[in-house]
PDB file of C-alpha atoms in Angstrom:
ATOM      1  CA  UNK A   1     -31.970 -12.645  76.469  1.00  0.00           C
ATOM      2  CA  UNK A   2     -34.461 -12.658  79.352  1.00  0.00           C
ATOM      3  CA  UNK A   3     -35.221 -15.570  81.655  1.00  0.00           C
ATOM      4  CA  UNK A   4     -38.533 -16.551  83.228  1.00  0.00           C
ATOM      5  CA  UNK A   5     -38.324 -18.799  86.293  1.00  0.00           C
ATOM      6  CA  UNK A   6     -41.402 -20.906  86.946  1.00  0.00           C
ATOM      7  CA  UNK A   7     -42.797 -24.184  88.244  1.00  0.00           C
ATOM      8  CA  UNK A   8     -43.590 -27.190  86.062  1.00  0.00           C
ATOM      9  CA  UNK A   9     -47.401 -26.688  86.186  1.00  0.00           C
ATOM     10  CA  UNK A  10     -47.003 -23.025  85.220  1.00  0.00           C
ATOM     11  CA  UNK A  11     -44.509 -23.962  82.476  1.00  0.00           C
ATOM     12  CA  UNK A  12     -47.023 -26.366  80.923  1.00  0.00           C
ATOM     13  CA  UNK A  13     -49.733 -23.726  81.149  1.00  0.00           C
ATOM     14  CA  UNK A  14     -47.507 -21.152  79.407  1.00  0.00           C
ATOM     15  CA  UNK A  15     -46.956 -23.557  76.491  1.00  0.00           C
ATOM     16  CA  UNK A  16     -50.458 -25.023  76.340  1.00  0.00           C
ATOM     17  CA  UNK A  17     -51.225 -23.203  73.046  1.00  0.00           C
ATOM     18  CA  UNK A  18     -47.807 -23.742  71.483  1.00  0.00           C
ATOM     19  CA  UNK A  19     -48.918 -26.488  69.106  1.00  0.00           C
ATOM     20  CA  UNK A  20     -52.254 -25.001  68.041  1.00  0.00           C
ATOM     21  CA  UNK A  21     -51.608 -21.248  68.117  1.00  0.00           C
ATOM     22  CA  UNK A  22     -47.829 -21.004  67.976  1.00  0.00           C
ATOM     23  CA  UNK A  23     -47.832 -18.844  71.089  1.00  0.00           C
ATOM     24  CA  UNK A  24     -46.689 -18.772  74.682  1.00  0.00           C
ATOM     25  CA  UNK A  25     -49.186 -17.434  77.194  1.00  0.00           C
ATOM     26  CA  UNK A  26     -47.834 -15.630  80.256  1.00  0.00           C
ATOM     27  CA  UNK A  27     -49.970 -14.328  83.111  1.00  0.00           C
ATOM     28  CA  UNK A  28     -49.481 -10.649  83.932  1.00  0.00           C
ATOM     29  CA  UNK A  29     -50.386 -10.150  87.592  1.00  0.00           C
ATOM     30  CA  UNK A  30     -52.284  -7.022  88.705  1.00  0.00           C
ATOM     31  CA  UNK A  31     -50.324  -4.780  91.079  1.00  0.00           C
ATOM     32  CA  UNK A  32     -52.630  -5.279  94.074  1.00  0.00           C
ATOM     33  CA  UNK A  33     -52.024  -9.035  93.855  1.00  0.00           C
ATOM     34  CA  UNK A  34     -48.221  -8.791  94.123  1.00  0.00           C
ATOM     35  CA  UNK A  35     -46.510 -10.740  96.900  1.00  0.00           C
ATOM     36  CA  UNK A  36     -45.323  -7.376  98.236  1.00  0.00           C
ATOM     37  CA  UNK A  37     -48.520  -5.351  98.575  1.00  0.00           C
ATOM     38  CA  UNK A  38     -46.546  -2.134  99.248  1.00  0.00           C
ATOM     39  CA  UNK A  39     -44.441  -2.382  96.097  1.00  0.00           C
ATOM     40  CA  UNK A  40     -46.422  -0.159  93.746  1.00  0.00           C
ATOM     41  CA  UNK A  41     -46.946   2.347  96.562  1.00  0.00           C
ATOM     42  CA  UNK A  42     -43.158   2.550  96.975  1.00  0.00           C
ATOM     43  CA  UNK A  43     -42.802   3.379  93.277  1.00  0.00           C
ATOM     44  CA  UNK A  44     -45.445   6.120  93.358  1.00  0.00           C
ATOM     45  CA  UNK A  45     -44.095   7.694  96.535  1.00  0.00           C
ATOM     46  CA  UNK A  46     -40.485   7.548  95.318  1.00  0.00           C
ATOM     47  CA  UNK A  47     -41.496   9.483  92.198  1.00  0.00           C
ATOM     48  CA  UNK A  48     -43.396  12.017  94.316  1.00  0.00           C
ATOM     49  CA  UNK A  49     -40.301  12.472  96.498  1.00  0.00           C
ATOM     50  CA  UNK A  50     -37.811  12.926  93.653  1.00  0.00           C
ATOM     51  CA  UNK A  51     -39.847  14.546  90.870  1.00  0.00           C
ATOM     52  CA  UNK A  52     -39.583  18.099  92.319  1.00  0.00           C
ATOM     53  CA  UNK A  53     -35.900  18.078  91.343  1.00  0.00           C
ATOM     54  CA  UNK A  54     -36.910  17.332  87.737  1.00  0.00           C
ATOM     55  CA  UNK A  55     -39.569  20.065  87.780  1.00  0.00           C
ATOM     56  CA  UNK A  56     -37.658  22.716  89.754  1.00  0.00           C
ATOM     57  CA  UNK A  57     -37.281  25.046  86.754  1.00  0.00           C
ATOM     58  CA  UNK A  58     -40.881  24.661  85.600  1.00  0.00           C
ATOM     59  CA  UNK A  59     -43.707  27.085  86.481  1.00  0.00           C
ATOM     60  CA  UNK A  60     -45.798  25.844  89.410  1.00  0.00           C
ATOM     61  CA  UNK A  61     -48.885  25.395  87.233  1.00  0.00           C
ATOM     62  CA  UNK A  62     -46.896  23.067  84.937  1.00  0.00           C
ATOM     63  CA  UNK A  63     -45.725  20.659  87.659  1.00  0.00           C
ATOM     64  CA  UNK A  64     -47.204  17.186  87.966  1.00  0.00           C
ATOM     65  CA  UNK A  65     -45.709  16.175  91.331  1.00  0.00           C
ATOM     66  CA  UNK A  66     -48.998  16.866  93.220  1.00  0.00           C
ATOM     67  CA  UNK A  67     -50.707  14.231  91.034  1.00  0.00           C
ATOM     68  CA  UNK A  68     -48.638  11.507  92.723  1.00  0.00           C
ATOM     69  CA  UNK A  69     -50.938  11.155  95.723  1.00  0.00           C
ATOM     70  CA  UNK A  70     -51.154   7.480  96.680  1.00  0.00           C
ATOM     71  CA  UNK A  71     -54.554   7.936  98.362  1.00  0.00           C
ATOM     72  CA  UNK A  72     -55.943   9.289  95.084  1.00  0.00           C
ATOM     73  CA  UNK A  73     -54.331   6.571  92.961  1.00  0.00           C
ATOM     74  CA  UNK A  74     -54.923   3.329  94.858  1.00  0.00           C
ATOM     75  CA  UNK A  75     -58.135   1.457  94.026  1.00  0.00           C
ATOM     76  CA  UNK A  76     -59.191   4.192  91.572  1.00  0.00           C
ATOM     77  CA  UNK A  77     -60.971   2.366  88.747  1.00  0.00           C
ATOM     78  CA  UNK A  78     -60.860   5.511  86.599  1.00  0.00           C
ATOM     79  CA  UNK A  79     -57.115   4.935  86.232  1.00  0.00           C
ATOM     80  CA  UNK A  80     -55.159   2.126  84.591  1.00  0.00           C
ATOM     81  CA  UNK A  81     -53.610  -0.554  86.788  1.00  0.00           C
ATOM     82  CA  UNK A  82     -50.182  -2.028  85.997  1.00  0.00           C
ATOM     83  CA  UNK A  83     -50.131  -5.766  85.230  1.00  0.00           C
ATOM     84  CA  UNK A  84     -46.675  -7.339  85.365  1.00  0.00           C
ATOM     85  CA  UNK A  85     -44.772 -10.365  84.033  1.00  0.00           C
ATOM     86  CA  UNK A  86     -41.348 -10.806  85.644  1.00  0.00           C
ATOM     87  CA  UNK A  87     -38.106 -11.898  84.001  1.00  0.00           C
ATOM     88  CA  UNK A  88     -34.500 -12.058  85.162  1.00  0.00           C
ATOM     89  CA  UNK A  89     -31.310 -11.150  83.316  1.00  0.00           C
ATOM     90  CA  UNK A  90     -29.588 -14.369  84.448  1.00  0.00           C
ATOM     91  CA  UNK A  91     -30.346 -18.019  83.508  1.00  0.00           C
ATOM     92  CA  UNK A  92     -28.839 -19.475  86.686  1.00  0.00           C
ATOM     93  CA  UNK A  93     -29.741 -17.265  89.640  1.00  0.00           C
ATOM     94  CA  UNK A  94     -29.858 -19.294  92.885  1.00  0.00           C
ATOM     95  CA  UNK A  95     -32.246 -16.858  94.528  1.00  0.00           C
ATOM     96  CA  UNK A  96     -34.665 -17.058  91.581  1.00  0.00           C
ATOM     97  CA  UNK A  97     -34.488 -20.857  91.434  1.00  0.00           C
ATOM     98  CA  UNK A  98     -35.420 -21.063  95.090  1.00  0.00           C
ATOM     99  CA  UNK A  99     -38.137 -18.409  95.094  1.00  0.00           C
ATOM    100  CA  UNK A 100     -39.889 -19.014  91.780  1.00  0.00           C
ATOM    101  CA  UNK A 101     -38.827 -22.306  90.175  1.00  0.00           C
ATOM    102  CA  UNK A 102     -38.736 -24.246  93.458  1.00  0.00           C
ATOM    103  CA  UNK A 103     -35.517 -25.993  92.350  1.00  0.00           C
ATOM    104  CA  UNK A 104     -37.455 -28.644  90.377  1.00  0.00           C
ATOM    105  CA  UNK A 105     -38.964 -26.082  87.988  1.00  0.00           C
ATOM    106  CA  UNK A 106     -37.657 -24.566  84.751  1.00  0.00           C
ATOM    107  CA  UNK A 107     -36.216 -21.396  83.277  1.00  0.00           C
ATOM    108  CA  UNK A 108     -37.486 -20.198  79.903  1.00  0.00           C
ATOM    109  CA  UNK A 109     -35.003 -18.268  77.774  1.00  0.00           C
ATOM    110  CA  UNK A 110     -36.824 -15.554  75.836  1.00  0.00           C
ATOM    111  CA  UNK A 111     -35.349 -13.506  72.992  1.00  0.00           C
ATOM    112  CA  UNK A 112     -36.077  -9.866  73.827  1.00  0.00           C
ATOM    113  CA  UNK A 113     -34.222  -8.448  70.808  1.00  0.00           C
ATOM    114  CA  UNK A 114     -37.080  -9.079  68.369  1.00  0.00           C
ATOM    115  CA  UNK A 115     -39.856  -6.512  68.126  1.00  0.00           C
ATOM    116  CA  UNK A 116     -43.286  -8.145  68.042  1.00  0.00           C
ATOM    117  CA  UNK A 117     -46.852  -6.918  68.280  1.00  0.00           C
ATOM    118  CA  UNK A 118     -48.767  -8.057  71.356  1.00  0.00           C
ATOM    119  CA  UNK A 119     -52.454  -7.338  70.573  1.00  0.00           C
ATOM    120  CA  UNK A 120     -53.659  -8.149  74.103  1.00  0.00           C
ATOM    121  CA  UNK A 121     -51.074  -5.742  75.556  1.00  0.00           C
ATOM    122  CA  UNK A 122     -50.924  -2.718  73.214  1.00  0.00           C
ATOM    123  CA  UNK A 123     -49.194  -0.466  75.776  1.00  0.00           C
ATOM    124  CA  UNK A 124     -46.625  -3.094  76.775  1.00  0.00           C
ATOM    125  CA  UNK A 125     -43.390  -1.696  78.209  1.00  0.00           C
ATOM    126  CA  UNK A 126     -40.308  -3.847  78.810  1.00  0.00           C
ATOM    127  CA  UNK A 127     -37.991  -2.247  81.371  1.00  0.00           C
ATOM    128  CA  UNK A 128     -35.400  -3.245  83.951  1.00  0.00           C
ATOM    129  CA  UNK A 129     -36.201  -2.649  87.615  1.00  0.00           C
ATOM    130  CA  UNK A 130     -34.473  -0.001  89.714  1.00  0.00           C
ATOM    131  CA  UNK A 131     -33.773  -0.798  93.341  1.00  0.00           C
ATOM    132  CA  UNK A 132     -34.198   2.124  95.708  1.00  0.00           C
ATOM    133  CA  UNK A 133     -31.498   1.225  98.241  1.00  0.00           C
ATOM    134  CA  UNK A 134     -29.007   0.287  95.531  1.00  0.00           C
ATOM    135  CA  UNK A 135     -29.304   3.536  93.593  1.00  0.00           C
ATOM    136  CA  UNK A 136     -28.488   7.000  94.831  1.00  0.00           C
ATOM    137  CA  UNK A 137     -31.219   9.592  94.632  1.00  0.00           C
ATOM    138  CA  UNK A 138     -29.186  11.264  91.886  1.00  0.00           C
ATOM    139  CA  UNK A 139     -29.405   8.148  89.694  1.00  0.00           C
ATOM    140  CA  UNK A 140     -33.118   7.709  90.331  1.00  0.00           C
ATOM    141  CA  UNK A 141     -33.746  11.391  89.615  1.00  0.00           C
ATOM    142  CA  UNK A 142     -31.865  11.134  86.333  1.00  0.00           C
ATOM    143  CA  UNK A 143     -33.980   8.098  85.436  1.00  0.00           C
ATOM    144  CA  UNK A 144     -37.131  10.111  86.148  1.00  0.00           C
ATOM    145  CA  UNK A 145     -35.879  12.952  83.982  1.00  0.00           C
ATOM    146  CA  UNK A 146     -35.310  10.534  81.112  1.00  0.00           C
ATOM    147  CA  UNK A 147     -38.679   8.850  81.648  1.00  0.00           C
ATOM    148  CA  UNK A 148     -40.485  12.213  81.766  1.00  0.00           C
ATOM    149  CA  UNK A 149     -38.907  13.187  78.442  1.00  0.00           C
ATOM    150  CA  UNK A 150     -39.589   9.799  76.870  1.00  0.00           C
ATOM    151  CA  UNK A 151     -43.264   9.801  77.833  1.00  0.00           C
ATOM    152  CA  UNK A 152     -43.620  13.339  76.483  1.00  0.00           C
ATOM    153  CA  UNK A 153     -42.017  12.510  73.142  1.00  0.00           C
ATOM    154  CA  UNK A 154     -43.976   9.281  72.893  1.00  0.00           C
ATOM    155  CA  UNK A 155     -47.105  11.409  72.626  1.00  0.00           C
ATOM    156  CA  UNK A 156     -45.615  14.153  70.475  1.00  0.00           C
ATOM    157  CA  UNK A 157     -43.860  11.760  68.102  1.00  0.00           C
ATOM    158  CA  UNK A 158     -46.489   9.035  67.966  1.00  0.00           C
ATOM    159  CA  UNK A 159     -49.115   8.245  65.337  1.00  0.00           C
ATOM    160  CA  UNK A 160     -51.493  10.837  66.814  1.00  0.00           C
ATOM    161  CA  UNK A 161     -48.961  13.609  67.275  1.00  0.00           C
ATOM    162  CA  UNK A 162     -51.186  16.278  65.707  1.00  0.00           C
ATOM    163  CA  UNK A 163     -53.796  15.695  68.416  1.00  0.00           C
ATOM    164  CA  UNK A 164     -51.049  15.661  71.053  1.00  0.00           C
ATOM    165  CA  UNK A 165     -49.707  19.035  69.899  1.00  0.00           C
ATOM    166  CA  UNK A 166     -53.269  20.412  69.972  1.00  0.00           C
ATOM    167  CA  UNK A 167     -53.637  19.295  73.594  1.00  0.00           C
ATOM    168  CA  UNK A 168     -50.246  20.750  74.469  1.00  0.00           C
ATOM    169  CA  UNK A 169     -51.282  24.094  73.000  1.00  0.00           C
ATOM    170  CA  UNK A 170     -54.953  24.314  73.978  1.00  0.00           C
ATOM    171  CA  UNK A 171     -55.225  21.995  77.003  1.00  0.00           C
ATOM    172  CA  UNK A 172     -51.771  21.901  78.614  1.00  0.00           C
ATOM    173  CA  UNK A 173     -53.128  20.596  81.937  1.00  0.00           C
ATOM    174  CA  UNK A 174     -54.649  17.601  80.154  1.00  0.00           C
ATOM    175  CA  UNK A 175     -51.354  16.937  78.369  1.00  0.00           C
ATOM    176  CA  UNK A 176     -49.518  17.081  81.708  1.00  0.00           C
ATOM    177  CA  UNK A 177     -51.979  14.561  83.135  1.00  0.00           C
ATOM    178  CA  UNK A 178     -51.082  12.192  80.302  1.00  0.00           C
ATOM    179  CA  UNK A 179     -47.404  12.490  81.237  1.00  0.00           C
ATOM    180  CA  UNK A 180     -48.272  11.830  84.880  1.00  0.00           C
ATOM    181  CA  UNK A 181     -50.256   8.740  83.901  1.00  0.00           C
ATOM    182  CA  UNK A 182     -47.271   7.443  81.940  1.00  0.00           C
ATOM    183  CA  UNK A 183     -44.964   7.870  84.927  1.00  0.00           C
ATOM    184  CA  UNK A 184     -47.442   6.367  87.382  1.00  0.00           C
ATOM    185  CA  UNK A 185     -48.325   3.251  85.454  1.00  0.00           C
ATOM    186  CA  UNK A 186     -45.173   2.540  83.458  1.00  0.00           C
ATOM    187  CA  UNK A 187     -42.340   4.028  85.525  1.00  0.00           C
ATOM    188  CA  UNK A 188     -43.517   3.434  89.105  1.00  0.00           C
ATOM    189  CA  UNK A 189     -43.757  -0.364  88.614  1.00  0.00           C
ATOM    190  CA  UNK A 190     -40.018  -0.407  87.790  1.00  0.00           C
ATOM    191  CA  UNK A 191     -39.083   0.790  91.288  1.00  0.00           C
ATOM    192  CA  UNK A 192     -38.495  -1.848  93.966  1.00  0.00           C
ATOM    193  CA  UNK A 193     -37.036  -2.113  97.451  1.00  0.00           C
ATOM    194  CA  UNK A 194     -33.463  -3.400  97.160  1.00  0.00           C
ATOM    195  CA  UNK A 195     -33.526  -4.882 100.654  1.00  0.00           C
ATOM    196  CA  UNK A 196     -35.521  -7.937  99.627  1.00  0.00           C
ATOM    197  CA  UNK A 197     -35.427  -8.003  95.841  1.00  0.00           C
ATOM    198  CA  UNK A 198     -32.105  -6.789  94.415  1.00  0.00           C
ATOM    199  CA  UNK A 199     -30.955 -10.393  93.835  1.00  0.00           C
ATOM    200  CA  UNK A 200     -33.721 -10.941  91.274  1.00  0.00           C
ATOM    201  CA  UNK A 201     -32.002  -8.734  88.663  1.00  0.00           C
ATOM    202  CA  UNK A 202     -35.498  -8.246  87.326  1.00  0.00           C
ATOM    203  CA  UNK A 203     -36.840  -6.927  84.054  1.00  0.00           C
ATOM    204  CA  UNK A 204     -40.575  -6.393  83.846  1.00  0.00           C
ATOM    205  CA  UNK A 205     -43.117  -6.541  81.072  1.00  0.00           C
ATOM    206  CA  UNK A 206     -45.563  -3.869  82.245  1.00  0.00           C
ATOM    207  CA  UNK A 207     -49.089  -3.657  80.829  1.00  0.00           C
ATOM    208  CA  UNK A 208     -51.094  -0.609  81.974  1.00  0.00           C
ATOM    209  CA  UNK A 209     -54.828  -1.205  81.513  1.00  0.00           C
ATOM    210  CA  UNK A 210     -58.000  -0.330  83.456  1.00  0.00           C
ATOM    211  CA  UNK A 211     -59.724  -2.992  85.551  1.00  0.00           C
ATOM    212  CA  UNK A 212     -62.667  -4.883  84.038  1.00  0.00           C
ATOM    213  CA  UNK A 213     -65.481  -2.860  85.616  1.00  0.00           C
ATOM    214  CA  UNK A 214     -64.085   0.284  83.977  1.00  0.00           C
ATOM    215  CA  UNK A 215     -66.063  -0.806  80.904  1.00  0.00           C
ATOM    216  CA  UNK A 216     -69.244   0.680  82.361  1.00  0.00           C
ATOM    217  CA  UNK A 217     -67.535   4.063  82.784  1.00  0.00           C
ATOM    218  CA  UNK A 218     -66.517   4.491  79.146  1.00  0.00           C
ATOM    219  CA  UNK A 219     -69.927   3.904  77.612  1.00  0.00           C
ATOM    220  CA  UNK A 220     -71.050   6.979  75.695  1.00  0.00           C
ATOM    221  CA  UNK A 221     -67.518   8.382  75.339  1.00  0.00           C
ATOM    222  CA  UNK A 222     -66.579   6.907  71.972  1.00  0.00           C
ATOM    223  CA  UNK A 223     -65.736  10.305  70.448  1.00  0.00           C
ATOM    224  CA  UNK A 224     -63.245  11.134  73.225  1.00  0.00           C
ATOM    225  CA  UNK A 225     -61.711   7.665  73.026  1.00  0.00           C
ATOM    226  CA  UNK A 226     -61.254   8.043  69.277  1.00  0.00           C
ATOM    227  CA  UNK A 227     -59.486  11.387  69.782  1.00  0.00           C
ATOM    228  CA  UNK A 228     -57.017   9.563  72.006  1.00  0.00           C
ATOM    229  CA  UNK A 229     -56.151   7.389  69.026  1.00  0.00           C
ATOM    230  CA  UNK A 230     -57.990   4.316  70.331  1.00  0.00           C
ATOM    231  CA  UNK A 231     -60.724   2.165  68.869  1.00  0.00           C
ATOM    232  CA  UNK A 232     -63.658   2.210  71.346  1.00  0.00           C
ATOM    233  CA  UNK A 233     -64.725  -1.372  70.574  1.00  0.00           C
ATOM    234  CA  UNK A 234     -61.182  -2.707  70.892  1.00  0.00           C
ATOM    235  CA  UNK A 235     -60.693  -0.782  74.132  1.00  0.00           C
ATOM    236  CA  UNK A 236     -63.837  -2.262  75.683  1.00  0.00           C
ATOM    237  CA  UNK A 237     -62.702  -5.743  74.664  1.00  0.00           C
ATOM    238  CA  UNK A 238     -59.233  -5.192  76.141  1.00  0.00           C
ATOM    239  CA  UNK A 239     -60.632  -3.848  79.399  1.00  0.00           C
ATOM    240  CA  UNK A 240     -63.071  -6.738  79.755  1.00  0.00           C
ATOM    241  CA  UNK A 241     -60.360  -9.371  79.255  1.00  0.00           C
ATOM    242  CA  UNK A 242     -59.241  -9.331  82.883  1.00  0.00           C
ATOM    243  CA  UNK A 243     -59.139 -12.839  84.350  1.00  0.00           C
ATOM    244  CA  UNK A 244     -59.199 -14.262  87.870  1.00  0.00           C
ATOM    245  CA  UNK A 245     -58.092 -17.418  89.599  1.00  0.00           C
ATOM    246  CA  UNK A 246     -58.081 -18.640  93.166  1.00  0.00           C
ATOM    247  CA  UNK A 247     -54.727 -19.213  94.804  1.00  0.00           C
ATOM    248  CA  UNK A 248     -53.940 -22.086  97.157  1.00  0.00           C
ATOM    249  CA  UNK A 249     -54.387 -19.766 100.151  1.00  0.00           C
ATOM    250  CA  UNK A 250     -57.899 -18.893  98.977  1.00  0.00           C
ATOM    251  CA  UNK A 251     -57.081 -15.366  97.784  1.00  0.00           C
ATOM    252  CA  UNK A 252     -58.137 -14.175  94.340  1.00  0.00           C
ATOM    253  CA  UNK A 253     -55.517 -13.165  91.786  1.00  0.00           C
ATOM    254  CA  UNK A 254     -56.412 -10.785  88.970  1.00  0.00           C
ATOM    255  CA  UNK A 255     -54.360 -11.096  85.819  1.00  0.00           C
ATOM    256  CA  UNK A 256     -54.239 -10.669  82.055  1.00  0.00           C
ATOM    257  CA  UNK A 257     -52.828 -12.932  79.392  1.00  0.00           C
ATOM    258  CA  UNK A 258     -49.729 -11.824  77.508  1.00  0.00           C
ATOM    259  CA  UNK A 259     -49.225 -13.953  74.408  1.00  0.00           C
ATOM    260  CA  UNK A 260     -45.859 -14.068  72.647  1.00  0.00           C
ATOM    261  CA  UNK A 261     -44.785 -15.989  69.520  1.00  0.00           C
ATOM    262  CA  UNK A 262     -43.326 -19.385  70.384  1.00  0.00           C
ATOM    263  CA  UNK A 263     -40.350 -18.555  68.151  1.00  0.00           C
ATOM    264  CA  UNK A 264     -39.087 -16.260  70.919  1.00  0.00           C
ATOM    265  CA  UNK A 265     -38.495 -19.284  73.166  1.00  0.00           C
ATOM    266  CA  UNK A 266     -34.850 -20.198  72.576  1.00  0.00           C
ATOM    267  CA  UNK A 267     -34.084 -22.682  75.343  1.00  0.00           C
ATOM    268  CA  UNK A 268     -35.405 -24.339  78.498  1.00  0.00           C
ATOM    269  CA  UNK A 269     -33.117 -24.810  81.508  1.00  0.00           C
ATOM    270  CA  UNK A 270     -33.614 -27.348  84.301  1.00  0.00           C
ATOM    271  CA  UNK A 271     -31.703 -28.450  87.408  1.00  0.00           C
ATOM    272  CA  UNK A 272     -33.183 -31.821  88.294  1.00  0.00           C
ATOM    273  CA  UNK A 273     -32.774 -34.860  86.022  1.00  0.00           C
ATOM    274  CA  UNK A 274     -36.350 -35.967  86.691  1.00  0.00           C
ATOM    275  CA  UNK A 275     -37.516 -32.514  85.654  1.00  0.00           C
ATOM    276  CA  UNK A 276     -35.506 -32.750  82.449  1.00  0.00           C
ATOM    277  CA  UNK A 277     -37.162 -36.048  81.504  1.00  0.00           C
ATOM    278  CA  UNK A 278     -40.631 -34.607  82.164  1.00  0.00           C
ATOM    279  CA  UNK A 279     -39.884 -31.423  80.206  1.00  0.00           C
ATOM    280  CA  UNK A 280     -38.408 -33.331  77.260  1.00  0.00           C
ATOM    281  CA  UNK A 281     -41.521 -35.507  77.019  1.00  0.00           C
ATOM    282  CA  UNK A 282     -43.784 -32.448  77.157  1.00  0.00           C
ATOM    283  CA  UNK A 283     -41.758 -30.570  74.532  1.00  0.00           C
ATOM    284  CA  UNK A 284     -41.768 -33.573  72.181  1.00  0.00           C
ATOM    285  CA  UNK A 285     -45.509 -34.096  72.646  1.00  0.00           C
ATOM    286  CA  UNK A 286     -46.098 -30.390  71.890  1.00  0.00           C
ATOM    287  CA  UNK A 287     -44.141 -30.674  68.649  1.00  0.00           C
ATOM    288  CA  UNK A 288     -41.608 -28.030  69.689  1.00  0.00           C
ATOM    289  CA  UNK A 289     -38.010 -27.819  68.581  1.00  0.00           C
ATOM    290  CA  UNK A 290     -36.550 -26.211  71.696  1.00  0.00           C
ATOM    291  CA  UNK A 291     -33.389 -27.461  73.448  1.00  0.00           C
ATOM    292  CA  UNK A 292     -33.700 -28.547  77.078  1.00  0.00           C
ATOM    293  CA  UNK A 293     -30.448 -27.923  78.940  1.00  0.00           C
ATOM    294  CA  UNK A 294     -29.356 -29.074  82.399  1.00  0.00           C
ATOM    295  CA  UNK A 295     -27.628 -26.434  84.562  1.00  0.00           C
TER     296      UNK A 295
END
């Protein structure tokens, strides 16, 4: 099970479509709107630092380490951005209650053992975070080696494997760029600084997608998009579905919706009795059959 800590207003927003659509709606925050603005940079630079060990036996023209240049990656609308929804592995984590549920909030217990399609997040990756200070370089390097292999086989064993093998044979540099993209936008967001965040015991739902104004850059490239195994119309719709809201401090947050079946919600945990009464009324009004448990 995974656990999402949140405030009461956010909880009600997540379940706003439960009665009509049978779905929960989480907000996946874009990387440049994270509380820690240096977080994604840490992931990219950690991979750049450790990847040479993974590639040490490869010819120089087959190495992707030079592609991990933060100055080339940040704010580049030609590349996907990671959007993230955070979960914890524990239902009663004092640090998480304080930081995210504000004590009078809730914890949603989500079943992560069931495989479901998420149409608004087709490249969704669910992965536990790795904390730099808590893991030796050897462990992080081994993780990178596994991730490199997994990304490679995801292309070669996927539904468009014939095209992938053609790229590997005829355009190896392009194929290597695909592997680099996978590591940048799916692996790098897993890496966090242990100093401040190890207590979260975090698992992330990571959605790599381009920002909204990328739509103008893909016009006229339908043939190439199709070769990548994507539907051009669906891709444009996905890209355009980036949302914004204004935070209390006046800053703008960019996010995407991640909708999951309501059946995955197994329990709701609360600390305060007043919160429990409010949550029970909301659950009953929404027609849900989900237990509300005091911790």
